[in-house]
Amino acid sequence: MRLDVVTIFPEYLEPLNVSLVGKARARGRLDVHVHDLRDWTYDRHNTVDDTPYGGGPGMVMKTEPWGDALDTLLADGYEAGHTGPALVVPTPSGRPFTQELAVELSERPWLVFTPARYEGIDRRVVDEYATRMPVYEVSIGDYVLAGGEAAVLVVTEAVARLLPGVLGNAESHRDDSFAPGAMANLLEGPVYTKPPEWRGRDIPDVLLSGHHGKIARWRRDEALRRTTANRPDLIERCDPAAFDKKDREMLSILGWEPEPDGRFWRRVKAVEE
Ligand code: ADE
């Protein structure tokens, strides 16, 4: 997969050289190109922003540097034999970035990221490139960052670990919380490793039992416990058919019951943690 990032802070993307994404690059699974937007400015001050039409606070990123930067990197990529670019525009006004979208992006051959600073990029830039390629405007959460670079790191890491040969174990993301197609989207429960006792704290006996069925059930119960506590919305959204008899028992213990029509589960009482 080819990745291009255009930014006024190329050094912000340094983490793309380390850890999982760095390894994916070293293994040739990811071909990353970071570009400095100011290379496409031609005035003494390397200006990339200007005041907004219609007034208001803040500054808006100018069309020309973005257009010239994107034209250049697209031409370079095509010349190197790449095809099928998609534009990924990080913005708090975008659609929520989810595991499902990470999977969709991981299936594309070429992603071009346009992290903005200030109040964002002149809209005509997105409108222009949307006539040539798919555009994904994505938000990584309901908060406002100072710029889109951190969002690029988030999206890149979520996408890179899905590429074949990057995690090493093709099974490892099948059980991810939020994995699309999972029976129910539950959060993963707690995990433990050696030593078996630490500061007087043991690990749950069942994990030492060697009984795979019991261990799977315990993990499922812990997932239900965590999901009801931290993300009740995920339980409410679940198709009740996703819950087996044991799940239903656990949900009852956790203070949940089905609606009379059986279509949803809802919390009916608070449970002491
Ligand atoms: N830029 C600023 N805030 C952002 C957010 N929440 N998601 C994506 N890009 C952003």
Short mmCIF file of C-alpha atoms and ligand atoms in Angstrom, two decimals:
data_model
loop_
_atom_site.label_atom_id
_atom_site.label_comp_id
_atom_site.label_asym_id
_atom_site.label_seq_id
_atom_site.Cartn_x
_atom_site.Cartn_y
_atom_site.Cartn_z
CA MET A 1 0.00 0.00 0.00
CA ARG A 2 1.22 3.49 -0.82
CA LEU A 3 0.60 6.32 1.66
CA ASP A 4 1.14 10.01 0.97
CA VAL A 5 0.79 12.66 3.66
CA VAL A 6 0.88 16.40 2.95
CA THR A 7 1.43 18.53 6.04
CA ILE A 8 3.02 21.72 7.29
CA PHE A 9 4.61 19.64 10.10
CA PRO A 10 6.44 16.74 8.41
CA GLU A 11 8.30 16.02 11.68
CA TYR A 12 4.93 15.27 13.33
CA LEU A 13 4.78 12.14 11.16
CA GLU A 14 8.11 10.78 12.48
CA PRO A 15 6.28 8.05 14.46
CA LEU A 16 5.53 6.45 11.09
CA ASN A 17 9.14 5.22 11.27
CA VAL A 18 8.73 3.24 14.48
CA SER A 19 6.93 0.20 15.81
CA LEU A 20 4.34 -1.58 13.71
CA VAL A 21 4.06 0.99 10.93
CA GLY A 22 7.86 1.29 10.79
CA LYS A 23 8.15 -2.48 10.48
CA ALA A 24 5.49 -2.58 7.77
CA ARG A 25 7.56 -0.02 5.86
CA ALA A 26 10.78 -1.97 6.40
CA ARG A 27 9.08 -5.13 5.11
CA GLY A 28 7.89 -3.33 2.01
CA ARG A 29 4.17 -3.59 2.88
CA LEU A 30 3.88 0.19 3.17
CA ASP A 31 5.46 2.78 0.92
CA VAL A 32 5.16 6.07 2.85
CA HIS A 33 5.81 9.53 1.41
CA VAL A 34 5.56 12.59 3.67
CA HIS A 35 5.49 15.96 1.90
CA ASP A 36 5.92 19.49 3.25
CA LEU A 37 2.99 21.60 2.01
CA ARG A 38 5.24 24.68 2.10
CA ASP A 39 7.27 23.21 -0.78
CA TRP A 40 4.32 24.36 -2.91
CA THR A 41 4.33 27.99 -1.75
CA TYR A 42 6.07 30.62 -3.83
CA ASP A 43 6.04 33.77 -1.66
CA ARG A 44 8.69 34.94 0.82
CA HIS A 45 6.63 33.90 3.83
CA ASN A 46 5.61 30.47 2.51
CA THR A 47 1.99 31.38 3.13
CA VAL A 48 -0.48 28.49 3.35
CA ASP A 49 -3.47 30.27 4.94
CA ASP A 50 -5.64 33.35 4.56
CA THR A 51 -8.66 34.99 6.19
CA PRO A 52 -12.07 33.33 5.72
CA TYR A 53 -14.58 34.72 3.23
CA GLY A 54 -17.67 35.82 5.13
CA GLY A 55 -15.60 36.78 8.16
CA GLY A 56 -15.20 34.94 11.42
CA PRO A 57 -12.29 33.78 13.55
CA GLY A 58 -9.24 31.84 12.45
CA MET A 59 -7.63 31.23 9.10
CA VAL A 60 -8.41 28.92 6.19
CA MET A 61 -5.83 26.91 4.25
CA LYS A 62 -5.40 28.16 0.70
CA THR A 63 -6.36 26.21 -2.42
CA GLU A 64 -3.20 26.70 -4.48
CA PRO A 65 -0.55 24.96 -2.29
CA TRP A 66 -2.88 22.00 -1.72
CA GLY A 67 -3.79 21.72 -5.39
CA ASP A 68 -0.17 21.90 -6.55
CA ALA A 69 0.98 19.44 -3.86
CA LEU A 70 -1.74 16.90 -4.67
CA ASP A 71 -1.24 17.20 -8.44
CA THR A 72 2.50 16.59 -8.02
CA LEU A 73 2.29 13.60 -5.70
CA LEU A 74 -0.52 12.02 -7.73
CA ALA A 75 1.52 12.38 -10.93
CA ASP A 76 4.57 10.87 -9.16
CA GLY A 77 2.54 7.96 -7.82
CA TYR A 78 0.92 7.18 -11.17
CA GLU A 79 4.33 7.36 -12.82
CA ALA A 80 5.65 4.83 -10.29
CA GLY A 81 2.83 2.49 -11.33
CA HIS A 82 0.36 3.10 -8.48
CA THR A 83 -3.38 3.21 -9.16
CA GLY A 84 -6.64 3.79 -7.31
CA PRO A 85 -5.81 6.64 -4.94
CA ALA A 86 -8.31 7.71 -2.29
CA LEU A 87 -8.17 10.98 -0.40
CA VAL A 88 -8.43 10.78 3.40
CA VAL A 89 -9.26 14.15 4.94
CA PRO A 90 -9.07 14.23 8.75
CA THR A 91 -11.62 16.66 10.15
CA PRO A 92 -13.81 16.84 13.25
CA SER A 93 -16.70 17.27 10.78
CA GLY A 94 -16.03 13.90 9.13
CA ARG A 95 -17.71 10.54 9.54
CA PRO A 96 -16.60 8.62 12.63
CA PHE A 97 -13.49 6.52 12.09
CA THR A 98 -14.41 2.93 12.99
CA GLN A 99 -12.87 -0.52 12.65
CA GLU A 100 -15.19 -1.08 9.70
CA LEU A 101 -13.76 1.97 7.93
CA ALA A 102 -10.22 0.84 8.83
CA VAL A 103 -10.94 -2.46 7.06
CA GLU A 104 -12.33 -0.62 4.01
CA LEU A 105 -9.27 1.65 3.81
CA SER A 106 -6.89 -1.31 4.28
CA GLU A 107 -8.30 -2.77 1.06
CA ARG A 108 -7.33 0.26 -1.01
CA PRO A 109 -3.95 0.36 -2.74
CA TRP A 110 -3.14 4.04 -2.19
CA LEU A 111 -4.20 6.55 0.48
CA VAL A 112 -3.46 10.27 0.33
CA PHE A 113 -3.87 12.14 3.65
CA THR A 114 -4.44 15.89 3.90
CA PRO A 115 -4.18 16.86 7.59
CA ALA A 116 -5.15 20.51 8.00
CA ARG A 117 -4.33 23.15 10.59
CA TYR A 118 -6.30 26.30 11.38
CA GLU A 119 -10.02 26.21 10.48
CA GLY A 120 -9.51 23.67 7.71
CA ILE A 121 -8.90 23.66 3.96
CA ASP A 122 -10.81 25.76 1.41
CA ARG A 123 -13.71 23.50 0.45
CA ARG A 124 -12.96 23.70 -3.26
CA VAL A 125 -9.93 21.44 -2.78
CA VAL A 126 -12.02 18.50 -1.57
CA ASP A 127 -14.70 19.21 -4.19
CA GLU A 128 -12.07 19.22 -6.94
CA TYR A 129 -10.41 15.90 -6.03
CA ALA A 130 -13.76 14.27 -5.28
CA THR A 131 -14.37 14.38 -9.05
CA ARG A 132 -11.30 12.16 -9.56
CA MET A 133 -11.22 9.75 -6.59
CA PRO A 134 -13.12 8.61 -3.51
CA VAL A 135 -12.84 11.04 -0.62
CA TYR A 136 -13.13 9.94 3.01
CA GLU A 137 -13.64 12.79 5.47
CA VAL A 138 -12.98 11.16 8.83
CA SER A 139 -13.13 12.20 12.46
CA ILE A 140 -11.29 10.17 15.09
CA GLY A 141 -13.58 11.36 17.87
CA ASP A 142 -15.83 14.06 19.24
CA TYR A 143 -13.11 16.47 20.26
CA VAL A 144 -11.15 19.10 18.37
CA LEU A 145 -7.42 18.65 17.82
CA ALA A 146 -5.09 21.48 16.80
CA GLY A 147 -4.57 19.71 13.47
CA GLY A 148 -5.18 16.51 11.57
CA GLU A 149 -1.68 15.00 11.93
CA ALA A 150 -2.47 12.99 15.08
CA ALA A 151 -5.55 11.65 13.27
CA VAL A 152 -3.33 10.51 10.38
CA LEU A 153 -1.19 8.55 12.86
CA VAL A 154 -4.31 6.96 14.35
CA VAL A 155 -5.83 5.98 11.01
CA THR A 156 -2.49 4.76 9.63
CA GLU A 157 -1.84 2.49 12.60
CA ALA A 158 -5.35 1.02 12.55
CA VAL A 159 -5.04 0.37 8.79
CA ALA A 160 -1.42 -0.89 8.78
CA ARG A 161 -2.04 -3.64 11.32
CA LEU A 162 -4.74 -5.06 9.04
CA LEU A 163 -2.40 -5.46 6.05
CA PRO A 164 -1.45 -9.05 5.31
CA GLY A 165 1.93 -9.94 6.76
CA VAL A 166 2.12 -7.00 9.16
CA LEU A 167 0.87 -8.46 12.44
CA GLY A 168 2.48 -11.82 11.77
CA ASN A 169 -0.60 -13.71 12.88
CA ALA A 170 -3.54 -13.53 10.48
CA GLU A 171 -5.86 -14.59 13.29
CA SER A 172 -4.86 -11.80 15.65
CA HIS A 173 -7.43 -9.27 14.57
CA ARG A 174 -10.34 -11.62 14.16
CA ASP A 175 -11.13 -11.17 17.87
CA ASP A 176 -10.52 -7.41 17.97
CA SER A 177 -13.13 -5.38 19.80
CA PHE A 178 -15.26 -3.87 17.00
CA ALA A 179 -14.14 -6.45 14.40
CA PRO A 180 -16.81 -6.22 11.67
CA GLY A 181 -19.06 -9.23 11.53
CA ALA A 182 -18.34 -10.17 15.12
CA MET A 183 -21.46 -11.77 16.58
CA ALA A 184 -21.79 -8.94 19.00
CA ASN A 185 -19.41 -6.00 19.17
CA LEU A 186 -18.15 -6.41 22.70
CA LEU A 187 -15.10 -4.83 24.28
CA GLU A 188 -12.33 -7.25 25.10
CA GLY A 189 -11.95 -8.22 28.74
CA PRO A 190 -8.80 -8.14 30.89
CA VAL A 191 -5.65 -10.11 30.06
CA TYR A 192 -2.88 -11.51 32.28
CA THR A 193 0.63 -12.91 31.95
CA LYS A 194 3.37 -14.25 34.24
CA PRO A 195 4.14 -14.09 37.14
CA PRO A 196 1.06 -15.83 38.60
CA GLU A 197 1.21 -13.63 41.71
CA TRP A 198 2.19 -9.96 41.86
CA ARG A 199 1.96 -7.77 44.99
CA GLY A 200 -0.46 -10.23 46.50
CA ARG A 201 -2.66 -10.24 43.38
CA ASP A 202 -3.47 -13.60 41.77
CA ILE A 203 -4.79 -14.26 38.32
CA PRO A 204 -8.27 -15.75 37.93
CA ASP A 205 -8.10 -19.53 38.58
CA VAL A 206 -10.07 -20.37 35.47
CA LEU A 207 -7.19 -19.13 33.29
CA LEU A 208 -4.92 -21.80 34.86
CA SER A 209 -7.50 -24.56 34.53
CA GLY A 210 -6.59 -25.60 31.00
CA HIS A 211 -10.33 -25.94 30.35
CA HIS A 212 -10.77 -24.15 27.03
CA GLY A 213 -14.57 -24.09 27.19
CA LYS A 214 -14.59 -22.53 30.65
CA ILE A 215 -11.91 -20.04 29.67
CA ALA A 216 -13.88 -18.95 26.60
CA ARG A 217 -17.02 -18.52 28.74
CA TRP A 218 -15.13 -16.51 31.35
CA ARG A 219 -13.68 -14.24 28.67
CA ARG A 220 -17.12 -13.71 27.21
CA ASP A 221 -18.55 -12.85 30.65
CA GLU A 222 -15.76 -10.37 31.27
CA ALA A 223 -16.36 -8.84 27.84
CA LEU A 224 -20.04 -8.41 28.73
CA ARG A 225 -19.09 -6.92 32.11
CA ARG A 226 -16.76 -4.38 30.53
CA THR A 227 -19.06 -3.50 27.67
CA THR A 228 -22.09 -2.92 29.87
CA ALA A 229 -19.97 -0.69 32.15
CA ASN A 230 -18.06 1.30 29.52
CA ARG A 231 -20.12 1.14 26.34
CA PRO A 232 -23.76 0.39 27.14
CA ASP A 233 -24.62 1.79 23.69
CA LEU A 234 -22.93 -1.25 22.10
CA ILE A 235 -25.19 -3.62 24.06
CA GLU A 236 -28.29 -1.59 23.21
CA ARG A 237 -27.40 -1.72 19.51
CA CYS A 238 -26.84 -5.49 19.52
CA ASP A 239 -29.16 -7.91 17.84
CA PRO A 240 -30.42 -9.98 20.81
CA ALA A 241 -29.89 -13.07 18.63
CA ALA A 242 -26.18 -12.42 19.19
CA PHE A 243 -26.58 -13.40 22.86
CA ASP A 244 -26.69 -17.08 23.87
CA LYS A 245 -28.34 -18.42 27.01
CA LYS A 246 -25.23 -17.87 29.13
CA ASP A 247 -24.86 -14.32 27.81
CA ARG A 248 -28.45 -13.62 28.82
CA GLU A 249 -27.83 -14.95 32.31
CA MET A 250 -24.76 -12.73 32.62
CA LEU A 251 -26.63 -9.69 31.31
CA SER A 252 -29.35 -10.28 33.92
CA ILE A 253 -26.73 -10.47 36.66
CA LEU A 254 -25.30 -7.21 35.35
CA GLY A 255 -28.72 -5.57 35.67
CA TRP A 256 -29.94 -5.76 32.08
CA GLU A 257 -33.16 -7.18 30.70
CA PRO A 258 -34.74 -7.54 27.25
CA GLU A 259 -37.41 -5.08 26.13
CA PRO A 260 -40.87 -6.70 26.08
CA ASP A 261 -40.64 -7.16 22.28
CA GLY A 262 -37.22 -8.80 22.68
CA ARG A 263 -35.57 -6.47 20.17
CA PHE A 264 -33.17 -4.73 22.55
CA TRP A 265 -31.56 -5.12 25.92
CA ARG A 266 -31.63 -2.22 28.35
CA ARG A 267 -30.12 -1.48 31.72
CA VAL A 268 -32.71 -1.81 34.47
CA LYS A 269 -30.64 -1.44 37.60
CA ALA A 270 -27.23 -0.22 38.65
CA VAL A 271 -24.87 -2.97 39.74
CA GLU A 272 -22.12 -2.46 42.32
CA GLU A 273 -18.76 -3.00 40.61
N1 ADE B 1 -8.72 17.53 13.22
C1 ADE B 1 -9.06 18.19 14.34
N2 ADE B 1 -9.82 17.45 15.15
C2 ADE B 1 -9.97 16.24 14.51
C3 ADE B 1 -10.66 15.04 14.84
N3 ADE B 1 -11.37 14.90 15.95
N4 ADE B 1 -10.61 14.03 13.95
C4 ADE B 1 -9.92 14.16 12.80
N5 ADE B 1 -9.25 15.26 12.44
C5 ADE B 1 -9.27 16.30 13.29
#
